[in-house]
Amino acid sequence: MSTQDIPEEENLPAAQDKHAGEVAVPDDPFADPGLPPHEPRIQDIDEKAARRSERAVAFMFTLSMLATVGFIASFVAFPVDKIVYIFPLGHVSALNFALGTTLAVALFCIGAGAVHWARTLMSDHEIVHERHPIEATPEVREQVFQDFRDGAADSGFGRRKLARNTLFGALALFPLSAVVLLRDLGPLPEDKLRRSKWAKGKRLMNQNTMQPLRPEDISVGSLTFAMPEGMSEHDHDFQTQIAKAALMIVRIQPDNIKDKRELDWSHEGIVAFSKICTHVGCPISLYEQQTHHVLCPCHQSTFDLADGGRVIFGPAGHALPQLRITVNDEGYLEAMGDFAEPVGPAFWERG
Ligand code: FES
């Protein structure tokens, strides 16, 4: 018997073998699958189960009523100053405890009863409400356009050219007032961010102890904050000056410093960078010693102190300025000059 003689159903396995491995593509991959078939609950088919559910709901509502009565009774029964011991709370006000407990039970039982009623006894048939077409009918659209044309003709917008043109002028000029307000963002810092209190020969002072720092004070993995010698918290412009001069110092194994210039500007792996974030100027304070990354807490800009203070994450636009340091004859760390570039965001000062 040839395959043509075999009834179509018997021939099916052979046909399936032939198409094995091919993925069937439905005609409409986004077809509405519709609602799953409704599965009746036990309460839908067993009246006894439905009555049990009803009694459970009624029990919870009754409990709520009793708790409300208890709430009112507690209010009358307990004196305000009566203290009782209740495990594990300890000594508490009897009135507050009674009011809180009864109120909680009353509210919980109303909610639980309502949920149980909805889940077991109310109809659970899903109902579909088809959306009406969003587009208006051609008649409505034509009516809207006609209303607009009528309104334009009534307003005399085309006829009253003087009024129309002066209106355009007023609308065009008005935004200029907002532009003028931008002046209040100033004054521009000009070159003030280009100079800080750091200068050649100024020792690095520990900002906590106000003592000059020696190389041996800086251990690998620590983060030290410093400011220039000669500054005092009592100076009238201290806040202005420290906002530019704040320094952070870390010690990195020289082999781990990737940037050649950074290595030249350091002393035996001790590197000093501006503490002021180059995004919008927050003080940086979080140091991760394994990776040599510092993180700005404001918007999470992250800088690699082993790679020239380069930005490796976040919104900051450029690397942290480095301060060139050395050790003087007395063995103290000192600056070899000011920062070579403006600290902080310094949008106006970078070429
Ligand atoms: S100020 Fe440092 S990330 Fe924004």
Coordinates of C-alpha atoms in Angstrom, one line a residue, residues 13-190:
P13 CA 3.3 10.7 12.4
A14 CA 5.2 10.6 9.2
A15 CA 4.3 14.2 8.4
Q16 CA 5.3 15.2 11.9
D17 CA 8.7 13.5 11.5
K18 CA 9.2 15.4 8.4
H19 CA 8.6 18.7 10.2
A20 CA 10.4 17.7 13.4
G21 CA 12.5 20.7 14.7
E22 CA 10.4 23.3 12.9
V23 CA 8.7 25.8 15.2
A24 CA 5.0 26.3 14.4
V25 CA 4.3 30.0 13.8
P26 CA 0.7 30.9 14.8
D27 CA -1.2 33.1 12.3
D28 CA -1.6 35.9 14.8
P29 CA 1.2 35.9 17.5
F30 CA -0.6 38.6 19.4
A31 CA -4.1 37.1 19.4
D32 CA -6.2 37.8 22.5
P33 CA -5.9 34.5 24.5
G34 CA -9.3 35.3 26.1
L35 CA -10.2 34.5 29.7
P36 CA -9.3 31.1 31.2
P37 CA -12.3 28.8 31.7
H38 CA -14.2 29.6 34.8
E39 CA -13.6 27.0 37.6
P40 CA -16.3 26.8 40.1
R41 CA -15.4 27.0 43.8
I42 CA -16.6 24.5 46.4
Q43 CA -19.1 27.1 47.6
D44 CA -20.5 27.4 44.0
I45 CA -21.5 23.8 43.9
D46 CA -22.0 22.8 47.5
E47 CA -24.7 24.8 49.4
K48 CA -23.4 23.4 52.8
A49 CA -19.9 24.8 52.1
A50 CA -21.5 28.2 51.1
R51 CA -23.3 28.3 54.4
R52 CA -20.1 27.4 56.3
S53 CA -18.4 30.4 54.6
E54 CA -21.4 32.6 55.4
R55 CA -21.1 31.6 59.1
A56 CA -17.4 32.3 59.1
V57 CA -18.0 35.8 57.7
A58 CA -20.8 36.4 60.2
F59 CA -18.5 35.2 63.0
M60 CA -15.8 37.7 62.1
F61 CA -18.3 40.6 61.8
T62 CA -19.8 39.6 65.2
L63 CA -16.3 39.5 66.7
S64 CA -15.8 43.0 65.4
M65 CA -19.0 44.2 67.0
L66 CA -17.9 42.7 70.4
A67 CA -14.5 44.3 70.1
T68 CA -16.2 47.7 69.5
V69 CA -18.3 47.2 72.6
G70 CA -15.1 46.2 74.4
F71 CA -13.4 49.4 73.2
I72 CA -16.2 51.5 74.6
A73 CA -16.4 49.5 77.8
S74 CA -12.6 49.9 78.3
F75 CA -12.8 53.6 77.9
V76 CA -15.2 53.6 80.9
A77 CA -13.7 50.8 82.9
F78 CA -10.0 51.6 83.1
P79 CA -8.7 54.6 84.9
V80 CA -6.2 56.6 83.0
D81 CA -3.3 56.0 85.4
K82 CA -3.7 52.3 85.8
I83 CA -0.5 50.4 85.0
V84 CA -0.4 46.6 84.4
Y85 CA 2.3 44.1 83.6
I86 CA 1.7 42.3 80.3
F87 CA 4.2 39.8 78.9
P88 CA 6.3 40.5 76.8
L89 CA 5.5 44.2 76.7
G90 CA 6.3 44.9 80.4
H91 CA 4.5 47.6 82.3
V92 CA 2.0 49.4 80.2
S93 CA -1.1 51.6 80.6
A94 CA -4.1 49.3 81.0
L95 CA -6.3 51.8 79.2
N96 CA -4.1 52.2 76.2
F97 CA -3.5 48.5 75.9
A98 CA -7.3 47.7 76.1
L99 CA -8.2 50.5 73.6
G100 CA -5.5 49.5 71.2
T101 CA -6.3 45.8 71.3
T102 CA -10.0 46.1 70.9
L103 CA -9.7 48.7 68.1
A104 CA -7.3 46.5 66.2
V105 CA -9.5 43.4 66.6
A106 CA -12.6 45.4 65.5
L107 CA -10.9 46.8 62.3
F108 CA -9.2 43.5 61.4
C109 CA -12.3 41.5 61.7
I110 CA -14.3 43.8 59.4
G111 CA -11.5 43.6 56.8
A112 CA -11.0 39.8 57.1
G113 CA -14.8 39.2 57.0
A114 CA -15.2 41.3 53.9
V115 CA -12.2 39.6 52.1
H116 CA -13.5 36.1 53.0
W117 CA -17.0 37.1 51.7
A118 CA -15.6 38.4 48.4
R119 CA -13.4 35.3 47.9
T120 CA -15.8 32.6 48.7
L121 CA -19.4 33.8 48.2
M122 CA -19.5 36.7 45.8
S123 CA -19.5 35.9 42.1
D124 CA -16.1 35.3 40.7
H125 CA -17.0 35.5 37.0
E126 CA -14.6 37.8 35.2
I127 CA -16.3 40.5 33.2
V128 CA -14.9 42.1 30.1
H129 CA -15.7 45.6 29.2
E130 CA -14.7 46.3 25.6
R131 CA -13.2 49.7 25.0
H132 CA -15.0 52.0 22.7
P133 CA -13.1 53.3 19.7
I134 CA -10.9 56.3 20.7
E135 CA -11.2 58.1 17.4
A136 CA -14.2 60.5 17.1
T137 CA -16.7 60.0 14.3
P138 CA -16.2 62.1 11.1
E139 CA -19.3 64.2 12.0
V140 CA -17.9 65.1 15.4
R141 CA -14.5 66.0 13.9
E142 CA -16.1 68.1 11.2
Q143 CA -18.1 69.9 13.9
V144 CA -15.0 70.6 15.9
F145 CA -13.2 72.1 12.9
Q146 CA -16.3 74.2 12.1
D147 CA -16.4 75.5 15.7
F148 CA -12.8 76.5 15.5
R149 CA -13.3 78.3 12.1
D150 CA -16.4 80.0 13.5
G151 CA -14.5 81.1 16.7
A152 CA -11.5 82.4 14.6
A153 CA -13.9 84.4 12.5
D154 CA -15.8 85.8 15.5
S155 CA -12.6 86.8 17.3
G156 CA -11.5 88.9 14.3
F157 CA -8.0 87.5 14.7
G158 CA -7.4 87.7 11.0
R159 CA -9.1 91.1 10.6
R160 CA -7.6 93.0 13.6
K161 CA -4.0 92.9 12.4
L162 CA -2.8 95.6 14.8
A163 CA -4.1 93.7 17.9
R164 CA -2.8 90.4 16.5
N165 CA 0.7 91.6 15.7
T166 CA 1.1 93.4 19.0
L167 CA 0.0 90.1 20.7
F168 CA 2.7 88.3 18.9
G169 CA 5.2 90.9 20.0
A170 CA 4.2 90.6 23.6
L171 CA 4.4 86.8 23.5
A172 CA 7.8 86.9 21.9
L173 CA 9.3 89.4 24.4
F174 CA 7.9 87.9 27.5
P175 CA 10.4 85.0 27.8
L176 CA 13.2 87.6 27.9
S177 CA 12.3 88.4 31.5
A178 CA 13.2 84.8 32.4
V179 CA 16.6 85.2 30.7
V180 CA 17.3 88.4 32.7
L181 CA 16.6 86.5 35.9
L182 CA 19.6 84.2 35.1
R183 CA 21.8 87.1 36.3
D184 CA 21.0 86.1 39.9
L185 CA 22.9 82.9 39.4
G186 CA 26.0 84.9 39.4
P187 CA 28.4 86.5 40.0
L188 CA 30.8 84.3 38.1
P189 CA 33.7 83.0 40.1
E190 CA 36.2 84.4 37.5

